[in-house]
Coordinates of C-alpha atoms and ligand atoms in Angstrom, one line a residue:
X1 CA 215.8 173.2 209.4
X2 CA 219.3 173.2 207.1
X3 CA 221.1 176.5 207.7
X4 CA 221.5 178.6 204.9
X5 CA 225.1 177.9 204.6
X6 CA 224.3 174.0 203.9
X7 CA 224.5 174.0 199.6
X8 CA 225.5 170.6 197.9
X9 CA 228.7 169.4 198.2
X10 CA 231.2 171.0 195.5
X11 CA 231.0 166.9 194.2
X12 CA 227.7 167.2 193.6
X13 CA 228.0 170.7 191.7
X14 CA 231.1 169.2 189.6
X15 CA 229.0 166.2 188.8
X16 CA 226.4 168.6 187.4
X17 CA 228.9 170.7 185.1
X18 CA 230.5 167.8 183.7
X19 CA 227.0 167.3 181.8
X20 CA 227.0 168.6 178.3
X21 CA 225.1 171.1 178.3
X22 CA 225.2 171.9 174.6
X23 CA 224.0 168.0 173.9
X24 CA 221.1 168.2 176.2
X25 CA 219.9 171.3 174.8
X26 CA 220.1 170.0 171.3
X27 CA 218.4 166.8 172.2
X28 CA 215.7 169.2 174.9
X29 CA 214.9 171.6 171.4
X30 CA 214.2 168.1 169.3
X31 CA 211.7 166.1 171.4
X32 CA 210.8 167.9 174.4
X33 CA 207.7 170.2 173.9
X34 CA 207.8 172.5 176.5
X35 CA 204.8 174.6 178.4
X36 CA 204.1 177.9 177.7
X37 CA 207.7 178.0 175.3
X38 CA 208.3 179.6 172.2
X39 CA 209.9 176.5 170.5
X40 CA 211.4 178.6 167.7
X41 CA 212.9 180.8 170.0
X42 CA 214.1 177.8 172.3
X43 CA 215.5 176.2 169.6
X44 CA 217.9 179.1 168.5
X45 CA 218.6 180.3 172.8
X46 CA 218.8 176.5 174.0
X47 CA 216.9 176.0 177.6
X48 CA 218.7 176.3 180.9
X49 CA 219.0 172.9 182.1
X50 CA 218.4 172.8 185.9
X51 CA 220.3 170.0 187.0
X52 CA 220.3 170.1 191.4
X53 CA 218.8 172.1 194.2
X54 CA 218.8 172.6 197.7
X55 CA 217.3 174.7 200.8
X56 CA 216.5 177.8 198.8
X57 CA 218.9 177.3 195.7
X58 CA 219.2 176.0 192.5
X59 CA 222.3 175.0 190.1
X60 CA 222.5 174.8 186.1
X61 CA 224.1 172.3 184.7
X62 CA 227.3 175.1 183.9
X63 CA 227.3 175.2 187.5
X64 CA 225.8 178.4 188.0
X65 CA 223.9 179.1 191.7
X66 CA 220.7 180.7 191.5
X67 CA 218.2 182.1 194.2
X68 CA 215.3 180.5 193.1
X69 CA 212.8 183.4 194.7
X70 CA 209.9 182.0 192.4
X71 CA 209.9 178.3 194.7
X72 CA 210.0 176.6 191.6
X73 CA 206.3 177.8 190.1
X74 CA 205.1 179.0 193.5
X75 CA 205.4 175.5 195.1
X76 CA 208.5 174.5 196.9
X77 CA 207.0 175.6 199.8
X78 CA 209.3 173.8 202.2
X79 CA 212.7 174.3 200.3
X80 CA 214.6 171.9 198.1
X81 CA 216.8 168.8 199.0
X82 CA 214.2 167.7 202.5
X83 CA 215.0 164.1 203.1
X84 CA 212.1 163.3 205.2
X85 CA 209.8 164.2 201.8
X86 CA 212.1 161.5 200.2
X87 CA 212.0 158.8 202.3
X88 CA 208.0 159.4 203.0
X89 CA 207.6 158.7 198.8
X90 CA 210.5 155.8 199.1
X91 CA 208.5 154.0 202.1
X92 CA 204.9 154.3 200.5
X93 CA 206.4 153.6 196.8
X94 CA 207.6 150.1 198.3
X95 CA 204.9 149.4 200.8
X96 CA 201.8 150.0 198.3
X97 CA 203.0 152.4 195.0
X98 CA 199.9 152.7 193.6
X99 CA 195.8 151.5 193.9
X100 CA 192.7 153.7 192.9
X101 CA 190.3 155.0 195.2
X102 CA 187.2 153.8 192.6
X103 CA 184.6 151.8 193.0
X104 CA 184.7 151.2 196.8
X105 CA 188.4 150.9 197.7
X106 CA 190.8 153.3 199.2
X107 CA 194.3 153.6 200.7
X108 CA 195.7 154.8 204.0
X109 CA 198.0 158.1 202.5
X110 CA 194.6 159.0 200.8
X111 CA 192.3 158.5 203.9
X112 CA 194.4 160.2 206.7
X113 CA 195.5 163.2 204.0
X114 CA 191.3 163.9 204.1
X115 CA 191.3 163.9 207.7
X116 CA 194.1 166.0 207.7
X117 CA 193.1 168.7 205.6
X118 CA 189.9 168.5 206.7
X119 CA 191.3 169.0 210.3
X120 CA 193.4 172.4 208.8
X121 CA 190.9 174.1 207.2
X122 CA 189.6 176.5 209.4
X123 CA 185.1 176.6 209.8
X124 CA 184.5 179.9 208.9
X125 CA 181.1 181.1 209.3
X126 CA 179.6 178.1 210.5
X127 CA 180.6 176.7 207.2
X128 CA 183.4 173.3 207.7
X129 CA 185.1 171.5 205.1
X130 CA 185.0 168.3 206.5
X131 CA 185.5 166.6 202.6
X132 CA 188.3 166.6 200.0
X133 CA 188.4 165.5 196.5
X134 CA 192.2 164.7 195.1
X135 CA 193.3 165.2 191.5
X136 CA 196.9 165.5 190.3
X137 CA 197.0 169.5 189.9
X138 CA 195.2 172.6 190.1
X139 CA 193.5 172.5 186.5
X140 CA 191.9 169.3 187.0
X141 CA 190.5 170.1 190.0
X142 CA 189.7 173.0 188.7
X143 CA 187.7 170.6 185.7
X144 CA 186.7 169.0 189.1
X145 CA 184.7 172.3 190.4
X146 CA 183.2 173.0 187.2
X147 CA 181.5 169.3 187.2
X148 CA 180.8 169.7 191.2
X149 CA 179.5 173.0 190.9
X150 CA 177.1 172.1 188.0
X151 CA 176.1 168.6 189.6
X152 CA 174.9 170.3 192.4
X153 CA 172.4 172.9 190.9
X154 CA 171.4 170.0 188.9
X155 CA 170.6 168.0 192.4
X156 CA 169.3 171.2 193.2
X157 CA 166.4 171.4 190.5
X158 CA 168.2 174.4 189.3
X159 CA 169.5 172.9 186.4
X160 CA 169.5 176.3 184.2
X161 CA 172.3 177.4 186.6
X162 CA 175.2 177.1 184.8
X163 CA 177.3 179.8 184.5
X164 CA 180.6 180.3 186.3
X165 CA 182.0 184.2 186.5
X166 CA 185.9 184.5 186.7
X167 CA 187.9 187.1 186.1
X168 CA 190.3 188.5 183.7
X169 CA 193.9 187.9 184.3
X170 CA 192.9 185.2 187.0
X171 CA 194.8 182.1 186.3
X172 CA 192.9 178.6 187.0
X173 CA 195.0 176.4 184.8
X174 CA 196.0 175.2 181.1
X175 CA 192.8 172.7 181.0
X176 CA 189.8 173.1 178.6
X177 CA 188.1 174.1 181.8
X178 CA 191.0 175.9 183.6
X179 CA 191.8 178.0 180.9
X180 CA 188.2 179.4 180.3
X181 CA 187.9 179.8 184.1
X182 CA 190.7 182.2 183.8
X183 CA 191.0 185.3 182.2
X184 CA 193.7 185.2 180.5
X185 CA 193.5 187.0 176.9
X186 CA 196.4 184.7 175.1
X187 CA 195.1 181.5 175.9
X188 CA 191.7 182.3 175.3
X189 CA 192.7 183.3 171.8
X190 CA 194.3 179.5 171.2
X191 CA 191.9 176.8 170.7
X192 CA 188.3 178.5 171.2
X193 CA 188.0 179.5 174.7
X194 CA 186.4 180.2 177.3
X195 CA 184.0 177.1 177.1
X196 CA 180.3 177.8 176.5
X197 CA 178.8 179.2 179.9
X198 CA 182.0 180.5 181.6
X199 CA 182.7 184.7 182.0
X200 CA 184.8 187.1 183.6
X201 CA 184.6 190.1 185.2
X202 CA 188.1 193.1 185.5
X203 CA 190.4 192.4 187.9
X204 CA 190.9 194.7 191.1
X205 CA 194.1 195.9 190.2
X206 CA 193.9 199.4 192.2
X207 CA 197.5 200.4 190.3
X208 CA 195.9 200.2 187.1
X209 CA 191.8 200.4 187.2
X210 CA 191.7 202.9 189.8
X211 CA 190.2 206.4 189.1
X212 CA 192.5 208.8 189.8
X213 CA 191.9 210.0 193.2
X214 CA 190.1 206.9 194.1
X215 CA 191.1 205.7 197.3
X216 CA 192.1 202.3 197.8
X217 CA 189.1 201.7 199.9
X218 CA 186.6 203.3 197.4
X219 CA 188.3 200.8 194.6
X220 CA 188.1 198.0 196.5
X221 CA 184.4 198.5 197.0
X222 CA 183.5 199.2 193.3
X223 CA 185.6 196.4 191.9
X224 CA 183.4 193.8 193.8
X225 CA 180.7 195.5 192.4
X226 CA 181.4 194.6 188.8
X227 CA 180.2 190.9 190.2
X228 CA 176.5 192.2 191.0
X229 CA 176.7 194.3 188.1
X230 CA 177.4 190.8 185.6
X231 CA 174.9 188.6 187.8
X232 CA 172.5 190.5 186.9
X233 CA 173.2 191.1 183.1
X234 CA 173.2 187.3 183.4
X235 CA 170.1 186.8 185.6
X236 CA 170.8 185.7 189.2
X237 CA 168.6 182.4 188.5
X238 CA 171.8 181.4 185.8
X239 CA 174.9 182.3 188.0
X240 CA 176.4 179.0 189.7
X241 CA 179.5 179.9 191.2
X242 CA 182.2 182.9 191.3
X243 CA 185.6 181.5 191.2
X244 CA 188.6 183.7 192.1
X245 CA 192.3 183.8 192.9
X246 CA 192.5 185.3 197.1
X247 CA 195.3 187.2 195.5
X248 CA 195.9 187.1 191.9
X249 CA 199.2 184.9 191.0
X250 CA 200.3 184.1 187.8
X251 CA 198.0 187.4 186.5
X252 CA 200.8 189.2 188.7
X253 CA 200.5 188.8 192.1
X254 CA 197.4 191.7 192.4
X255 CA 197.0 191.8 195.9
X256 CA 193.2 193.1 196.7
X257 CA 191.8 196.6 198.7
X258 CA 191.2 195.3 202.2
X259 CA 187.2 196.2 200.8
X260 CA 186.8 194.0 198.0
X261 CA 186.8 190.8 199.4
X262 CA 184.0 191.5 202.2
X263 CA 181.9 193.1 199.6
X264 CA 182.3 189.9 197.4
X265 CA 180.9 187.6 199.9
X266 CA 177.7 190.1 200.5
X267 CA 177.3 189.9 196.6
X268 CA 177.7 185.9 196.5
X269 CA 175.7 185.2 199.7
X270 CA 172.9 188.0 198.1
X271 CA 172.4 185.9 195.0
X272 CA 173.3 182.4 196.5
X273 CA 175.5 181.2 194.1
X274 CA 178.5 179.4 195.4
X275 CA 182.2 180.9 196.0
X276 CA 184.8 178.7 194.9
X277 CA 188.9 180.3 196.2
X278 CA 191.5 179.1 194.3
X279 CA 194.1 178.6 196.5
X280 CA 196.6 176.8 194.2
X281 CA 199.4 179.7 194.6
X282 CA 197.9 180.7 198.1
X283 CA 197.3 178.2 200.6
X284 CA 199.9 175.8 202.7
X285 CA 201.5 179.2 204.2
X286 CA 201.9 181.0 201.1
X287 CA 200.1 183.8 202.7
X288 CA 200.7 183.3 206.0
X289 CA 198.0 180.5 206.6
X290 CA 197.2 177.6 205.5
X291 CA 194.3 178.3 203.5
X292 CA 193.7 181.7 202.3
X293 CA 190.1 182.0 202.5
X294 CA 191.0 182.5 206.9
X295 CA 193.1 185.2 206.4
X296 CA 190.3 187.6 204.3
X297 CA 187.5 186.0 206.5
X298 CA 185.6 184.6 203.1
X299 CA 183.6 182.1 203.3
X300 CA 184.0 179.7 200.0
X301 CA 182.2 176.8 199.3
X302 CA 184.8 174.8 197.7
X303 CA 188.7 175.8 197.8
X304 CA 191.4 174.3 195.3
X305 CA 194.6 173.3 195.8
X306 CA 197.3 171.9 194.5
X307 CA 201.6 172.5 194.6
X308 CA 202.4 173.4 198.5
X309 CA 200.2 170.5 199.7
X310 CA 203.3 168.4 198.8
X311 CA 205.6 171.3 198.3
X312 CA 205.6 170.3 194.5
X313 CA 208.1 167.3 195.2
X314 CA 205.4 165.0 194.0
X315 CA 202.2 165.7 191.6
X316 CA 198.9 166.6 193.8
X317 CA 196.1 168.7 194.0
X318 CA 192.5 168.6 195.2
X319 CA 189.3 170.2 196.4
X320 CA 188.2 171.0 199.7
X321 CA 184.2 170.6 199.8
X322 CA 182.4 172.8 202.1
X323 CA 179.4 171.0 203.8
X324 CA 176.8 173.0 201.5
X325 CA 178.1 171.3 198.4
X326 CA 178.9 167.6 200.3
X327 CA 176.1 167.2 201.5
X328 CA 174.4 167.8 198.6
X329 CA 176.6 165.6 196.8
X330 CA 176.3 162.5 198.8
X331 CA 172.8 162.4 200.5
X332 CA 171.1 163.3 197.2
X333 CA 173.7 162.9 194.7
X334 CA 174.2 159.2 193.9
X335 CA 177.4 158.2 191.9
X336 CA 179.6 161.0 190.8
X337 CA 180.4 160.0 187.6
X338 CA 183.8 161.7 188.0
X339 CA 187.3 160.9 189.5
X340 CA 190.9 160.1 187.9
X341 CA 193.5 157.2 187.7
X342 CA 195.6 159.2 190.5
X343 CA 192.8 160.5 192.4
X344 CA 194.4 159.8 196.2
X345 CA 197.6 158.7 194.7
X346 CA 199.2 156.8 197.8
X347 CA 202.6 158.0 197.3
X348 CA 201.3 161.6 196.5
X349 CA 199.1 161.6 200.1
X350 CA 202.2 159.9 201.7
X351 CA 204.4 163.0 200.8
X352 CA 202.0 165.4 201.4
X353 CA 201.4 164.6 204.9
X354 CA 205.5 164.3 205.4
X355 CA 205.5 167.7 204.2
X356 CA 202.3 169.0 206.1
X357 CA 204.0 167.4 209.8
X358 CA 207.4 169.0 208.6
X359 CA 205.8 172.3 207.9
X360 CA 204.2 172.0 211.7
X361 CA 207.1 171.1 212.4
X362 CA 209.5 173.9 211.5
X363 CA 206.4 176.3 212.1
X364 CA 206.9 177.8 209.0
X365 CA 203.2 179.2 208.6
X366 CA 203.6 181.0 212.1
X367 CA 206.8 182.3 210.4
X368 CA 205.9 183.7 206.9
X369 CA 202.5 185.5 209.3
X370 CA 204.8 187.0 212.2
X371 CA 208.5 186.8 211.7
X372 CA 209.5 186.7 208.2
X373 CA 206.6 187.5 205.9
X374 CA 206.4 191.0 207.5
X375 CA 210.1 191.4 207.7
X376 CA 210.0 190.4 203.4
X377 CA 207.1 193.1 203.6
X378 CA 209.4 195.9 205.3
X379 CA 212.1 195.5 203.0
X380 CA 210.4 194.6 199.9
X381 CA 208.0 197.6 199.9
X382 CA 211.0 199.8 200.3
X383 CA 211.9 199.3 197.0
X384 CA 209.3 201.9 196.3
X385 CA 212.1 204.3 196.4
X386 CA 213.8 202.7 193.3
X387 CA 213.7 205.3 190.7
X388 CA 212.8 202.2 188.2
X389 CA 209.3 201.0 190.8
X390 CA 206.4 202.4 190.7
X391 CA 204.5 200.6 193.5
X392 CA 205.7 197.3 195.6
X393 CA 203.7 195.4 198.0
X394 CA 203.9 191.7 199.4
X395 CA 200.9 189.3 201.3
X396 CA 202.8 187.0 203.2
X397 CA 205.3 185.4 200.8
X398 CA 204.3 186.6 198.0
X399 CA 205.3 190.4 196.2
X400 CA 204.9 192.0 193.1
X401 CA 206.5 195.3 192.0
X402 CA 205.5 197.7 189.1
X403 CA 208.0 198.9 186.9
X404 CA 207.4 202.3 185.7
X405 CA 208.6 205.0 183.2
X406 CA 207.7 207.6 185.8
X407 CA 207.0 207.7 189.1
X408 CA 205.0 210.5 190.0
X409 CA 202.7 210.1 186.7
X410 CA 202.6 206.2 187.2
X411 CA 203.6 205.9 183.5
X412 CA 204.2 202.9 182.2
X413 CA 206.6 202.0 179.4
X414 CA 205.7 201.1 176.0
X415 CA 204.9 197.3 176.1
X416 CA 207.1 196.2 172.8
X417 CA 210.1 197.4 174.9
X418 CA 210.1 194.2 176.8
X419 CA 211.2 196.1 180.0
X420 CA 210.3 193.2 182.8
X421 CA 211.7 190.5 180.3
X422 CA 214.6 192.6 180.2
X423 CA 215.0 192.7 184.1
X424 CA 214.7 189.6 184.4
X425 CA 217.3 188.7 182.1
X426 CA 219.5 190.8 184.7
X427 CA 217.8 188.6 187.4
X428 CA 219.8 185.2 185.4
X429 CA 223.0 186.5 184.9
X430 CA 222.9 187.9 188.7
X431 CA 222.0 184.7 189.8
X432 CA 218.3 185.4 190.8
X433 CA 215.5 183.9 189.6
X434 CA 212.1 186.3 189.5
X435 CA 209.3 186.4 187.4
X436 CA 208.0 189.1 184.4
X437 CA 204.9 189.4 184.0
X438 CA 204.5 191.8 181.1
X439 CA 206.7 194.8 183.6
X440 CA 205.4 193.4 187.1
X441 CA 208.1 191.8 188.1
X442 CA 206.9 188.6 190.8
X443 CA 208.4 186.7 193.9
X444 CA 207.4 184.0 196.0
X445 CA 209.8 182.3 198.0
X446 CA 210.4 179.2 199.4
X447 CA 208.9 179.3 203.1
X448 CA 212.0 178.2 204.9
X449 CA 214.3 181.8 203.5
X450 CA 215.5 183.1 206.9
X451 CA 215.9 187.0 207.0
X452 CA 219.1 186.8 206.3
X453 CA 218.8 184.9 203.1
X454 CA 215.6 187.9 202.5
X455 CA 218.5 190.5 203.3
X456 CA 220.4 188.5 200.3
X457 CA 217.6 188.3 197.8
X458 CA 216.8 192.3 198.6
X459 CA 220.6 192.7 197.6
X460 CA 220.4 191.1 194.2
X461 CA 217.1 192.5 193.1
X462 CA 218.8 195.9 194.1
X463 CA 221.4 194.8 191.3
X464 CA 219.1 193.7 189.2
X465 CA 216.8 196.4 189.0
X466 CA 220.3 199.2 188.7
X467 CA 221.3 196.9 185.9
X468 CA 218.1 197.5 184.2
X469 CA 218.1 201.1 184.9
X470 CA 221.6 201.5 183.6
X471 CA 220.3 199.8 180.7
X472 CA 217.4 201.6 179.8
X473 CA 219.3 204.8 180.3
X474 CA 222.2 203.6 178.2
X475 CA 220.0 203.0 175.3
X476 CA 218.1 206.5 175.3
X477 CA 215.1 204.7 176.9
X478 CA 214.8 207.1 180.0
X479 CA 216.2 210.1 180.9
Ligands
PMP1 N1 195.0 177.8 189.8 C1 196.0 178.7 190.1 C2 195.6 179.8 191.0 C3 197.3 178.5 189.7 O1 198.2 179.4 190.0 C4 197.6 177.4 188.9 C5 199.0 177.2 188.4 N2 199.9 178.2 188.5 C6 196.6 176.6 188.5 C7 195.3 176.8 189.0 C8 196.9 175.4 187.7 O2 197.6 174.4 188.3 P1 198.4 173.3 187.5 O3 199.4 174.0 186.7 O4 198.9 172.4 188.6 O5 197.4 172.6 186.7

């Protein structure tokens, strides 16, 4: 692995600031619709134009360095700027670039990333997952579940099962199908979701739906709970699958009660409907593993994936299918009137297993579990003592931290004050980039940070969460 102290050459960065930044983001606010982007807003602010990265850093194109403590969108798992990632794309673009996997043809990328994977994910409970299905992200396999899931109740002779049960502020993607799957309020209220047949139970979010005096254990327990509860308002005989989030992401990295996700499998295996774990944000080490499902003993029946399984230098994602849906699926199933142009992409496969044999490699799962995930855990959960956090807590490389208007009453602050936005507009200017969501402010760094490059990113939130206490007391916000 690169040492920390190997950034691009001062060329490279000069190269970068001698773009015009002003002219890209005139001609950026003109054409370029962005995701998830207030356009109006973007137009009068202008973007930040990313221009280079490498190891655990990124540059603007003013030539500003930035700790990118977000991986990117939770996927750089193996850092920026890895050559062999590179030249395994440069070899399979010039040896075979593209051909589809339909109608009885495949590719060797596609065929020994299956084996792979299948060869990774851990047989839990008698259950093996010896069968993948590739997509380009994590909403379309996420599409990809829904028509799986339903397919095989349909095989089944249980054709009236067909609802799916999320939950609120899980995050399954930005897709017709994704964006139902997940709970999340704002997109729900743009362009009619969820789709017929898809509903949600609350999140376990112990910080904010616990009783007070509830132990963590007690929560845990009654949050699973809410599942039975809505099978049964449904009728068992309709529920097809449970999808969920091992820990809740993009919602705000919600880790669960050590309880809740035991007491989900009872409630799942009680009714028989399938489990599906989205493991977008979770699996390829994220956690500590390289599927999430291991590390809270669940048993699912299908697992997605997507961004670490080619640490987001290249589009992939997929589905892992557990041998109670495959089977299913193939001896009974017929043609699955289902697939995509870049289902088994070569070039995607090939960079996904350069960066699965570099990860093995490097040992960087053993790493985030034993050496620096807890050491991220020791120091980020200190924080906890900042007069500005209410709670902090990390799972392997992830952490979330609450920001709160007191501490011993867990009050939060008034939403229209815009208090994480306006942390993390501390976390630009100090050269660190973290997430908001709403005042939970997010990490999730690349896999390769060292401790000392933890002890650096510990030092800049530190900064940026004074600057956003000197801030709110400057303005009469807190005492
Ligand atoms: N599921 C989860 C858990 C995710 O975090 C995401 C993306 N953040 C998705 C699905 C959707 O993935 P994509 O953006 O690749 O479609």
């Amino acid at each position: 692995m690169k040492p920390s102290s190997l950034i691009p050459p001062p060329a490279l960065v000069r190269r970068a600031e001698q773009q015009d930044t002003k002219a890209l983001q005139a001609l950026d606010s003109a054409h370029y619709i962005h995701p998830f982007t207030d356009h109006a807003d973007l137009a009068t602010r202008g973007s930040r134009v990313i221009t280079q990265a490498d190891n655990i850093y990124i540059w603007d194109s003013e030539g500003a360095k930035i700790l990118d403590a977000m991986s990117g969108l939770w996927c750089v798992n193996a850092g920026y700027g890895r050559k062999e990632l590179a030249d395994a794309g440069y070899q399979q673009t010039m040896t075979l670039p593209f051909y589809n996997s339909f109608f009885q043809t495949t590719n060797v990328p596609a065929v020994q990333l299956a084996a792979k994977l299948a060869q990774l994910a851990p047989a839990v409970g008698g259950r093996k997952f010896e069968h993948v299905f590739f997509s380009s992200s994590g909403s379309e396999s996420n599409d990809t579940n829904v028509r799986m899931v339903r397919r095989y109740w349909d095989l089944l002779g249980q054709p009236q099962r067909k609802v799916i049960i999320g939950r609120h502020n899980g995050y399954h993607g930005s897709t017709m199908a994704g964006a139902s799957l997940g709970g999340m309020s704002g997109m729900h209220a743009q362009g009619d979701l969820p789709i017929p047949n898809i509903t949600h139970i609350e999140q376990p979010h112990f910080f904010e739906n616990a009783n007070p005096g509830e132990s963590e254990a007690d929560f845990g327990l009654r949050a699973a709970r809410w599942l039975d509860e809505k099978i049964l308002s449904i009728g068992a005989d309709k529920v097809a699958a449970f999808i969920a989030e091992p820990v809740q992401g993009a919602g705000g990295v919600i880790i669960p009660p050590a309880t809740y996700w035991p007491e989900i499998q009872r409630i799942v295996d009680k009714h028989g409907i399938l489990l599906i774990s989205d493991e977008v944000i979770c699996a390829f080490g994220r956690l500590g593993h390289w599927f999430a499902y291991e590390k809270f003993g669940i048993r699912p029946d299908l697992v997605t994936f997507a961004k670490g399984v080619t640490s987001g230098y290249v589009p992939l994602g997929g589905v892992l299918v557990g041998d109670r849906v495959a089977k299913v699926l193939i001896d009974k199933g017929g043609e699955f009137n289902h697939g995509y142009t870049y289902s088994g992409h070569p070039v995607a496969c090939a960079v996904a297993l350069a960066n699965i044999e570099l990860m093995e490699r490097e040992k960087l799962v053993e790493r985030v579990k034993d050496d620096t995930g807890p050491y991220l855990a020791e120091r980020f959960e200190a924080l906890a003592q900042h007069p500005l956090v209410g709670a902090a807590e990390t799972c392997g490389f992830v952490g979330g931290l609450v920001l709160v208007k007191n501490k011993a009453t867990r009050e939060l602050f008034d939403e229209a004050l815009g208090v994480g936005m306006r942390c993390r507009a501390h976390c630009f200017k100090n050269g660190l980039i973290m997430r908001a969501v709403g005042d939970r402010m997010i990490i999730a760094p690349p896999l390769v940070m060292t401790r000392a490059q933890v002890d650096e990113m510990m030092e800049l939130i530190h900064r940026c969460l004074d600057a956003t206490l000197d801030e709110l007391r400057t303005e009469g916000l807190l005492a």
